[in-house]
Each structure stands twice: as C-alpha cells, then as structure tokens.
mmCIF file of C-alpha atoms in Angstrom:
data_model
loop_
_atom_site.group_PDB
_atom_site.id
_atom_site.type_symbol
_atom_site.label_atom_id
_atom_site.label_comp_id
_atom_site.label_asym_id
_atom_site.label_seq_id
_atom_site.Cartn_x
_atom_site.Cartn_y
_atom_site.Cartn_z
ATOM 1 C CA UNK B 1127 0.000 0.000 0.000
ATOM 2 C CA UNK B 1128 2.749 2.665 0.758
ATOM 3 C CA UNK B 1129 3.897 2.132 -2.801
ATOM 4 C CA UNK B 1130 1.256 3.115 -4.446
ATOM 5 C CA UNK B 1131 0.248 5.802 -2.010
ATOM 6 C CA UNK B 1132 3.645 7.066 -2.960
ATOM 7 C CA UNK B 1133 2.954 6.612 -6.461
ATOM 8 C CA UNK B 1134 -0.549 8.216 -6.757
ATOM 9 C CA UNK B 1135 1.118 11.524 -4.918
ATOM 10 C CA UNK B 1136 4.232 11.834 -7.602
ATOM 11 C CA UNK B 1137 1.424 11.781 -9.779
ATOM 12 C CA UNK B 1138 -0.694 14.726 -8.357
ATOM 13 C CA UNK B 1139 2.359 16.791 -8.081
ATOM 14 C CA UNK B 1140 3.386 15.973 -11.464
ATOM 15 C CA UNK B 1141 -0.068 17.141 -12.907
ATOM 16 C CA UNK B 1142 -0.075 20.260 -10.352
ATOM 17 C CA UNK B 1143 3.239 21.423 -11.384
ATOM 18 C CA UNK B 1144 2.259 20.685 -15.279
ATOM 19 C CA UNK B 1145 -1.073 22.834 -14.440
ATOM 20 C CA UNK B 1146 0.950 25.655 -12.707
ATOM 21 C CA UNK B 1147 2.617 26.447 -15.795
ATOM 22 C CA UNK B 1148 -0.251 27.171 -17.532
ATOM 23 C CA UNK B 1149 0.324 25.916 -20.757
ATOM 24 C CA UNK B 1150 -2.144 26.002 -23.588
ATOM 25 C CA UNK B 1151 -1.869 22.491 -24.660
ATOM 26 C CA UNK B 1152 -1.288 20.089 -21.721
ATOM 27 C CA UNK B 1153 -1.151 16.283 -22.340
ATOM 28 C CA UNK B 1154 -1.752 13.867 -19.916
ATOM 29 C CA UNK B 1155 -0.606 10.529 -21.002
ATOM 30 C CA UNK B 1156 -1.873 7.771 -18.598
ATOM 31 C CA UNK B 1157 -1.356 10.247 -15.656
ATOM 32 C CA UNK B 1158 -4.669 9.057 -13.754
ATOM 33 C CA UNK B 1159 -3.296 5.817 -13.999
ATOM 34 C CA UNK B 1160 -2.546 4.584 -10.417
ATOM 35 C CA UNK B 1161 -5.083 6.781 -8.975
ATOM 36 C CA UNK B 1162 -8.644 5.934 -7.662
ATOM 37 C CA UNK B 1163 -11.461 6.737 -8.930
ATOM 38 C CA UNK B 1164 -12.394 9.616 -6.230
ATOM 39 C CA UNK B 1165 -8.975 11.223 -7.085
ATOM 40 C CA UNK B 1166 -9.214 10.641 -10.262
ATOM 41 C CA UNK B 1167 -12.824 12.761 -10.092
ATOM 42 C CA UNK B 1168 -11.176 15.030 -7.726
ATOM 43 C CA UNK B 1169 -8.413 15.931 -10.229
ATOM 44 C CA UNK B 1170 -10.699 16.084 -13.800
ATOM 45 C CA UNK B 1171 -12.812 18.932 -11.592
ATOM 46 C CA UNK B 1172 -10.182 21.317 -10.723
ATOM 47 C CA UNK B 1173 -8.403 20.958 -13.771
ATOM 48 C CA UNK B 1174 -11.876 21.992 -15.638
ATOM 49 C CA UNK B 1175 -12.648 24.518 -13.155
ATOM 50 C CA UNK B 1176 -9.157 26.191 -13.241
ATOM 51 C CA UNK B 1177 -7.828 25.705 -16.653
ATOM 52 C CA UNK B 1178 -10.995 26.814 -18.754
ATOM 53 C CA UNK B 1179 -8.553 28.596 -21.750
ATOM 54 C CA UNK B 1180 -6.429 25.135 -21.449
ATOM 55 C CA UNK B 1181 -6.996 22.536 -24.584
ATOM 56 C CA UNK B 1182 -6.052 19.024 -22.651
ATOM 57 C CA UNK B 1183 -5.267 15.637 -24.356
ATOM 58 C CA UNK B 1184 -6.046 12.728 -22.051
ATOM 59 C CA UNK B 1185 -4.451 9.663 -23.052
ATOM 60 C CA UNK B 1186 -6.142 6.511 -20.950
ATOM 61 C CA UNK B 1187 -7.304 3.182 -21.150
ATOM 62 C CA UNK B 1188 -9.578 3.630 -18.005
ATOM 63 C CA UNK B 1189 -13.050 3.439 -18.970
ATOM 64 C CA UNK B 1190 -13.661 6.227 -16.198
ATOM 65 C CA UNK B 1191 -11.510 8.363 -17.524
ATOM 66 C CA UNK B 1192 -12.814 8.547 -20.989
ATOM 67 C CA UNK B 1193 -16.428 8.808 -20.365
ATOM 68 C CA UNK B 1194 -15.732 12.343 -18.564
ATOM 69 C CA UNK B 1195 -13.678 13.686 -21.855
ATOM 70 C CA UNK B 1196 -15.497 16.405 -23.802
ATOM 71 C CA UNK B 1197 -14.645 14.648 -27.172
ATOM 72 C CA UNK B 1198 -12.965 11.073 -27.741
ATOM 73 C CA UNK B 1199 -11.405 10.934 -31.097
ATOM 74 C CA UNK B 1200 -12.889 7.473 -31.339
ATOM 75 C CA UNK B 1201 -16.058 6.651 -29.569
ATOM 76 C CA UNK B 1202 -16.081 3.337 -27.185
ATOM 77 C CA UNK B 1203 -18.701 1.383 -29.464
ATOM 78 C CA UNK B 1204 -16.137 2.081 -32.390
ATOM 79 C CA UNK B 1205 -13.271 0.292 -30.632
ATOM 80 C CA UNK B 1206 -15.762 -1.828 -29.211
ATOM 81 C CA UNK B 1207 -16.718 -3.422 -32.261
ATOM 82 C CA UNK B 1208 -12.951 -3.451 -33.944
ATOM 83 C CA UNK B 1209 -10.892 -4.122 -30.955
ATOM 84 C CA UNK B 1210 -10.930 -7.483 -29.503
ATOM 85 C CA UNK B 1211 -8.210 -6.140 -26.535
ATOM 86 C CA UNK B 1212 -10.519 -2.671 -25.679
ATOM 87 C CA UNK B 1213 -13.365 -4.937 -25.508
ATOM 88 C CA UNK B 1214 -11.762 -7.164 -22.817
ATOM 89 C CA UNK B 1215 -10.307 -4.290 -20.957
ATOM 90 C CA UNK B 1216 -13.876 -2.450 -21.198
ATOM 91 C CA UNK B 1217 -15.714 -5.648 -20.068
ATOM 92 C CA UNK B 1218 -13.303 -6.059 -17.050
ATOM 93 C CA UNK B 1219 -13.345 -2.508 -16.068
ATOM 94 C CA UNK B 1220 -17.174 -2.974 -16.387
ATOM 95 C CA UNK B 1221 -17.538 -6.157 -13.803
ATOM 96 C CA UNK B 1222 -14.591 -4.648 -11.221
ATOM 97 C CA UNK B 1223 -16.101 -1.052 -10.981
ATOM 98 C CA UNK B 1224 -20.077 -1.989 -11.548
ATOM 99 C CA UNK B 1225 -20.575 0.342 -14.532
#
C-alpha cells in the first residue's frame, strides 16, 4: 500500500506542477493511472474549473476516464466493435467497478 500511495502523490504533483505552468496544450498521457477513482474525479474537476482557456489531451485506457472527456477521437462502441483487446479491458473494467 505505501507504494502506491507514494505513487498516486508523484502523480498529483506531477499534474499540479504541469497545471501551474499554464500551458495552452497540456497532455496527460496515462497520468490518472494509479489513482482511484475519487482522485481521479477530484483531479478532472479542478483541472476543468481552473484551466478553462487550457486545450487538454487525455491519453487513458480507463473506462472512467474517458467517459468524462469532452470529445474522444474514437467513440467506445467504435473500438468496441474493432478491438478485440478494448473490448476485454472495457468488459473487465465494467464487472470490477459496476458500470
């Protein structure tokens, strides 16, 4: 447990710091991805609430991640139906988190 603890909180201050810059592009690329879902939800807020004149690229495979994205370049039932992989991580994520 300490190693991820210690791992989730590198990534908060990683995104903070990347935030604090205020960039106009900022890419996150799997940087949710040892997180829970409640910090995960906690993190997506103030990043929208903050950064309104900020264009952000999320890169994830979490199912929870890209459902709160304003636009997915490719929409779940696409890669549902062409993806044999993304349809056994969706249906996974879908039994573990009861979506």
């Amino acid at each position: 447990m300490p190693l991820r603890f210690h791992r989730v909180k590198k990534q908060k201050i990683a995104i903070v710091r990347a935030i604090i810059k205020r960039p106009k592009i900022l890419i996150l690329d799997e940087a949710m991805s040892s997180m829970d879902s409640a910090s995960e939800e906690e993190i997506i807020k103030n990043i929208k609430e903050s950064q309104k004149e900020m264009t952000i690229i999320v890169v994830s495979h979490r199912l929870s991640t890209v459902r709160k994205a304003e636009m997915v370049i490719s929409t779940a039932e696409e890669l549902l139906e062409r993806d044999r992989e993304f349809y056994n991580i969706f249906s996974t994520q879908v039994r573990s988190n009861g979506l």
